[in-house]
Amino acid sequence: KMATDSLTPKNIWVRRMGFQGDTLVVVVWEKIFYPENASRVGAVKWTQDGNFVICGSWNNNGMLMKMSPDGDSINTVLVPGTADTYFKDFAETENSDYVVLQVDVEEDLYGKLMGLANDGSPLWEEEFFDRFYNSLTYHNADSIMVAGYEYHQEYQHIVYGSFNPENGNQHFNNFYQDNYGLNFTIARDTSAIYLGNSKEWLSSSSYVSQVIRMSPNGDLQWEVDFTGIGSEVIKDIHVYDDYLL
């Protein structure tokens, strides 16, 4: 931390964990980046070339930082931004370009989807002023799937849908229209999208953590509710060979 208040940017901290048998106990390495500058981190993902990328912000720029599995910085792409925005999530396309989700620091109803070439040069962008997107995934060459919420009177609808950067076409569905959504996260397999949490009304302190399988067309395939958990929520979700973590 650089200060104790919640809005002050923090350092970027990365820890790689290892296994000892079936138990996650080993810290392989741990590194801190940009200790003297305003920085944030949004997400970290493995890339097709065997390295991984961290998205976030540094010194009022949107940031994609590629690192080796050993934690060595390979290159950093910086995109001009403001003190109020950062890269919250990203996805790698089939040709190793990037689709990036940029949001407001205070999570106001503003989001921007951006296409970036592998070298960071801009390809396209689309702004959304009525929705906050929490997560995205690259579905195929003409469809980017996103999830989050939009505000409507006293409720925040959970939003799931797609955006086509080639022609600008959008298709969004509102789910749980009387519910308040939080931390909705998308993961992808060959045919489905998985989502996250909601609660029944804005003033409620209890969340229902939900895993929902949707088809790319927005059809509900199955749903699992983790009731009785209270204020705990699902923060992130990943698809592995035949199960969900």
CSV table of C-alpha atoms in Angstrom, one decimal:
chain,number,residue,atom,x,y,z
A,1,LYS,CA,0.0,0.0,0.0
A,2,MET,CA,1.0,3.6,-0.5
A,3,ALA,CA,-1.7,4.9,1.9
A,4,THR,CA,-4.4,3.4,4.1
A,5,ASP,CA,-7.5,4.9,2.3
A,6,SER,CA,-9.2,2.5,-0.1
A,7,LEU,CA,-8.9,4.6,-3.2
A,8,THR,CA,-5.2,5.2,-3.1
A,9,PRO,CA,-3.4,3.1,-5.8
A,10,LYS,CA,-1.3,0.2,-4.5
A,11,ASN,CA,1.8,-1.6,-5.7
A,12,ILE,CA,1.4,-4.6,-8.0
A,13,TRP,CA,2.1,-7.7,-6.1
A,14,VAL,CA,2.5,-11.1,-7.8
A,15,ARG,CA,3.0,-14.4,-6.1
A,16,ARG,CA,3.4,-17.8,-7.9
A,17,MET,CA,2.4,-20.8,-5.8
A,18,GLY,CA,3.5,-24.4,-6.2
A,19,PHE,CA,2.3,-27.7,-5.0
A,20,GLN,CA,3.8,-30.2,-2.6
A,21,GLY,CA,1.9,-33.4,-3.3
A,22,ASP,CA,-1.7,-32.3,-3.5
A,23,THR,CA,-1.3,-29.4,-1.1
A,24,LEU,CA,-0.7,-25.8,-2.2
A,25,VAL,CA,2.1,-24.8,0.1
A,26,VAL,CA,5.1,-23.6,-1.8
A,27,VAL,CA,5.9,-20.0,-2.7
A,28,VAL,CA,7.9,-20.3,-5.9
A,29,TRP,CA,8.6,-16.6,-6.1
A,30,GLU,CA,7.1,-13.3,-5.1
A,31,LYS,CA,7.7,-9.9,-6.7
A,32,ILE,CA,6.5,-6.3,-6.3
A,33,PHE,CA,6.3,-3.9,-9.2
A,34,TYR,CA,6.2,-0.1,-9.4
A,35,PRO,CA,6.7,0.6,-5.7
A,36,GLU,CA,7.1,4.3,-6.3
A,37,ASN,CA,4.3,5.0,-8.7
A,38,ALA,CA,0.5,4.9,-8.7
A,39,SER,CA,-0.4,1.4,-9.9
A,40,ARG,CA,-3.3,-1.1,-9.9
A,41,VAL,CA,-3.8,-4.6,-11.0
A,42,GLY,CA,-7.0,-6.0,-12.5
A,43,ALA,CA,-6.3,-9.6,-13.7
A,44,VAL,CA,-3.6,-12.1,-14.5
A,45,LYS,CA,-3.8,-14.8,-17.2
A,46,TRP,CA,-1.6,-17.3,-19.0
A,47,THR,CA,-1.1,-16.5,-22.7
A,48,GLN,CA,-0.8,-18.8,-25.7
A,49,ASP,CA,3.0,-18.4,-25.8
A,50,GLY,CA,3.5,-19.9,-22.4
A,51,ASN,CA,4.0,-16.6,-20.6
A,52,PHE,CA,1.4,-14.6,-18.7
A,53,VAL,CA,0.1,-11.1,-18.7
A,54,ILE,CA,-1.0,-8.8,-15.9
A,55,CYS,CA,-3.5,-6.0,-16.7
A,56,GLY,CA,-4.1,-2.9,-14.6
A,57,SER,CA,-2.7,0.6,-14.7
A,58,TRP,CA,0.6,2.5,-14.0
A,59,ASN,CA,1.1,6.2,-13.7
A,60,ASN,CA,-2.4,7.0,-15.2
A,61,ASN,CA,-1.9,4.6,-18.1
A,62,GLY,CA,-3.7,1.4,-18.9
A,63,MET,CA,-1.2,-1.4,-18.6
A,64,LEU,CA,-0.6,-4.9,-20.0
A,65,MET,CA,2.6,-6.3,-18.6
A,66,LYS,CA,3.9,-9.6,-20.0
A,67,MET,CA,6.0,-11.8,-17.7
A,68,SER,CA,7.8,-15.1,-18.0
A,69,PRO,CA,6.8,-18.1,-15.8
A,70,ASP,CA,9.9,-17.2,-13.7
A,71,GLY,CA,8.5,-13.7,-13.0
A,72,ASP,CA,10.8,-11.8,-15.3
A,73,SER,CA,9.2,-8.8,-17.1
A,74,ILE,CA,9.3,-9.3,-20.9
A,75,ASN,CA,7.5,-6.2,-22.1
A,76,THR,CA,4.9,-3.6,-21.0
A,77,VAL,CA,2.2,-2.0,-23.1
A,78,LEU,CA,0.9,1.3,-21.9
A,79,VAL,CA,-2.2,3.0,-23.2
A,80,PRO,CA,-3.0,6.6,-22.2
A,81,GLY,CA,-5.7,6.8,-19.5
A,82,THR,CA,-6.6,8.9,-16.5
A,83,ALA,CA,-6.2,8.6,-12.7
A,84,ASP,CA,-9.8,7.3,-12.6
A,85,THR,CA,-9.5,4.4,-15.0
A,86,TYR,CA,-7.7,1.1,-15.2
A,87,PHE,CA,-7.7,-2.2,-17.2
A,88,LYS,CA,-9.9,-4.5,-15.1
A,89,ASP,CA,-9.8,-7.6,-17.3
A,90,PHE,CA,-8.5,-8.7,-20.7
A,91,ALA,CA,-8.7,-11.7,-23.1
A,92,GLU,CA,-6.3,-12.9,-25.7
A,93,THR,CA,-7.6,-13.5,-29.2
A,94,GLU,CA,-6.7,-16.3,-31.6
A,95,ASN,CA,-4.1,-14.2,-33.3
A,96,SER,CA,-2.5,-13.1,-30.0
A,97,ASP,CA,-4.1,-9.6,-30.0
A,98,TYR,CA,-6.0,-8.4,-26.9
A,99,VAL,CA,-9.5,-7.4,-26.0
A,100,VAL,CA,-9.4,-5.1,-22.9
A,101,LEU,CA,-12.0,-4.0,-20.4
A,102,GLN,CA,-11.3,-0.5,-19.0
A,103,VAL,CA,-13.5,0.7,-16.1
A,104,ASP,CA,-13.7,3.6,-13.7
A,105,VAL,CA,-11.8,3.3,-10.4
A,106,GLU,CA,-14.9,4.0,-8.3
A,107,GLU,CA,-16.9,1.6,-10.4
A,108,ASP,CA,-19.3,4.2,-11.8
A,109,LEU,CA,-21.5,3.1,-14.6
A,110,TYR,CA,-18.8,3.4,-17.3
A,111,GLY,CA,-16.9,0.9,-19.2
A,112,LYS,CA,-14.9,0.7,-22.4
A,113,LEU,CA,-14.1,-2.3,-24.5
A,114,MET,CA,-10.9,-1.9,-26.5
A,115,GLY,CA,-9.1,-4.0,-29.1
A,116,LEU,CA,-5.3,-3.8,-28.9
A,117,ALA,CA,-2.8,-5.4,-31.2
A,118,ASN,CA,0.0,-7.4,-29.6
A,119,ASP,CA,2.3,-4.3,-29.7
A,120,GLY,CA,-0.4,-2.2,-28.0
A,121,SER,CA,-1.6,-0.2,-31.0
A,122,PRO,CA,-5.3,0.5,-30.9
A,123,LEU,CA,-7.6,-1.5,-33.2
A,124,TRP,CA,-11.1,-0.4,-32.0
A,125,GLU,CA,-13.0,0.8,-29.0
A,126,GLU,CA,-16.6,1.0,-27.7
A,127,GLU,CA,-17.8,3.0,-24.7
A,128,PHE,CA,-20.7,2.1,-22.5
A,129,PHE,CA,-22.1,4.7,-20.1
A,130,ASP,CA,-25.0,2.8,-18.6
A,131,ARG,CA,-23.3,-0.4,-17.5
A,132,PHE,CA,-20.4,-1.6,-15.3
A,133,TYR,CA,-18.7,-4.6,-16.7
A,134,ASN,CA,-16.8,-6.9,-14.3
A,135,SER,CA,-15.5,-9.5,-16.7
A,136,LEU,CA,-15.1,-10.4,-20.4
A,137,THR,CA,-14.0,-13.3,-22.5
A,138,TYR,CA,-13.1,-13.7,-26.1
A,139,HIS,CA,-15.7,-16.2,-27.5
A,140,ASN,CA,-14.8,-16.3,-31.2
A,141,ALA,CA,-13.7,-14.1,-34.1
A,142,ASP,CA,-16.9,-12.0,-34.1
A,143,SER,CA,-18.1,-12.2,-30.5
A,144,ILE,CA,-16.8,-10.9,-27.2
A,145,MET,CA,-18.8,-12.0,-24.2
A,146,VAL,CA,-19.1,-9.6,-21.2
A,147,ALA,CA,-20.9,-9.7,-17.8
A,148,GLY,CA,-21.7,-7.0,-15.2
A,149,TYR,CA,-24.7,-4.9,-14.3
A,150,GLU,CA,-26.6,-1.8,-15.3
A,151,TYR,CA,-28.5,0.5,-13.0
A,152,HIS,CA,-32.3,0.9,-13.2
A,153,GLN,CA,-34.1,2.8,-10.5
A,154,GLU,CA,-33.3,1.0,-7.2
A,155,TYR,CA,-32.0,-2.1,-8.8
A,156,GLN,CA,-28.9,-3.1,-10.7
A,157,HIS,CA,-29.7,-5.7,-13.3
A,158,ILE,CA,-27.2,-8.4,-14.0
A,159,VAL,CA,-26.2,-8.0,-17.6
A,160,TYR,CA,-24.7,-10.7,-19.8
A,161,GLY,CA,-24.2,-10.4,-23.5
A,162,SER,CA,-22.0,-10.0,-26.5
A,163,PHE,CA,-20.4,-7.4,-28.7
A,164,ASN,CA,-19.2,-7.7,-32.2
A,165,PRO,CA,-16.2,-5.4,-33.0
A,166,GLU,CA,-16.5,-5.9,-36.7
A,167,ASN,CA,-20.0,-4.4,-37.1
A,168,GLY,CA,-20.7,-3.0,-33.6
A,169,ASN,CA,-23.7,-5.3,-33.1
A,170,GLN,CA,-24.6,-5.9,-29.5
A,171,HIS,CA,-26.8,-8.4,-27.8
A,172,PHE,CA,-27.5,-8.2,-24.0
A,173,ASN,CA,-29.8,-9.9,-21.6
A,174,ASN,CA,-30.9,-8.8,-18.2
A,175,PHE,CA,-31.1,-11.5,-15.6
A,176,TYR,CA,-32.6,-11.3,-12.1
A,177,GLN,CA,-34.0,-8.0,-12.8
A,178,ASP,CA,-35.1,-7.4,-9.2
A,179,ASN,CA,-31.6,-8.4,-7.9
A,180,TYR,CA,-28.4,-6.5,-7.2
A,181,GLY,CA,-25.4,-8.0,-8.9
A,182,LEU,CA,-21.8,-8.1,-7.8
A,183,ASN,CA,-18.5,-9.6,-9.1
A,184,PHE,CA,-20.0,-11.3,-12.1
A,185,THR,CA,-17.2,-13.2,-13.7
A,186,ILE,CA,-17.2,-15.0,-17.1
A,187,ALA,CA,-15.2,-18.2,-17.9
A,188,ARG,CA,-15.5,-20.0,-21.2
A,189,ASP,CA,-15.6,-23.5,-22.7
A,190,THR,CA,-16.6,-24.5,-26.2
A,191,SER,CA,-20.3,-23.7,-25.7
A,192,ALA,CA,-21.0,-21.9,-22.4
A,193,ILE,CA,-20.4,-19.0,-20.2
A,194,TYR,CA,-20.4,-19.1,-16.4
A,195,LEU,CA,-21.4,-16.3,-14.1
A,196,GLY,CA,-21.3,-15.2,-10.3
A,197,ASN,CA,-23.3,-13.5,-7.5
A,198,SER,CA,-26.5,-11.5,-6.7
A,199,LYS,CA,-28.7,-10.4,-3.8
A,200,GLU,CA,-32.4,-9.8,-3.6
A,201,TRP,CA,-32.4,-6.1,-2.9
A,202,LEU,CA,-29.9,-3.2,-2.7
A,203,SER,CA,-30.0,-2.8,1.0
A,204,SER,CA,-29.6,-6.5,1.8
A,205,SER,CA,-26.3,-7.6,3.2
A,206,SER,CA,-26.7,-11.2,2.2
A,207,TYR,CA,-25.5,-12.5,-1.2
A,208,VAL,CA,-26.4,-15.6,-3.1
A,209,SER,CA,-23.4,-17.0,-4.8
A,210,GLN,CA,-24.5,-18.6,-8.1
A,211,VAL,CA,-22.8,-20.6,-10.8
A,212,ILE,CA,-24.9,-20.3,-14.0
A,213,ARG,CA,-24.2,-22.0,-17.3
A,214,MET,CA,-25.5,-20.0,-20.3
A,215,SER,CA,-25.3,-20.8,-23.9
A,216,PRO,CA,-23.6,-18.2,-26.2
A,217,ASN,CA,-27.2,-17.2,-27.2
A,218,GLY,CA,-28.2,-16.4,-23.7
A,219,ASP,CA,-30.2,-19.6,-22.9
A,220,LEU,CA,-30.0,-20.8,-19.3
A,221,GLN,CA,-28.7,-24.4,-19.2
A,222,TRP,CA,-28.3,-25.0,-15.5
A,223,GLU,CA,-27.9,-23.0,-12.2
A,224,VAL,CA,-26.5,-23.8,-8.8
A,225,ASP,CA,-27.1,-21.6,-5.8
A,226,PHE,CA,-24.8,-21.6,-2.7
A,227,THR,CA,-27.4,-20.5,-0.2
A,228,GLY,CA,-26.7,-19.7,3.5
A,229,ILE,CA,-23.2,-18.3,2.8
A,230,GLY,CA,-24.4,-14.7,3.6
A,231,SER,CA,-22.0,-11.9,2.8
A,232,GLU,CA,-19.4,-14.1,1.0
A,233,VAL,CA,-19.3,-14.0,-2.8
A,234,ILE,CA,-17.6,-15.8,-5.6
A,235,LYS,CA,-14.8,-13.5,-6.8
A,236,ASP,CA,-13.3,-15.4,-9.8
A,237,ILE,CA,-14.0,-18.6,-11.7
A,238,HIS,CA,-12.0,-20.9,-14.1
A,239,VAL,CA,-12.9,-23.7,-16.4
A,240,TYR,CA,-10.5,-26.7,-16.4
A,241,ASP,CA,-10.7,-30.0,-18.4
A,242,ASP,CA,-14.0,-31.2,-17.0
A,243,TYR,CA,-14.7,-29.2,-13.9
A,244,LEU,CA,-15.1,-25.7,-12.6
A,245,LEU,CA,-13.0,-24.0,-9.9
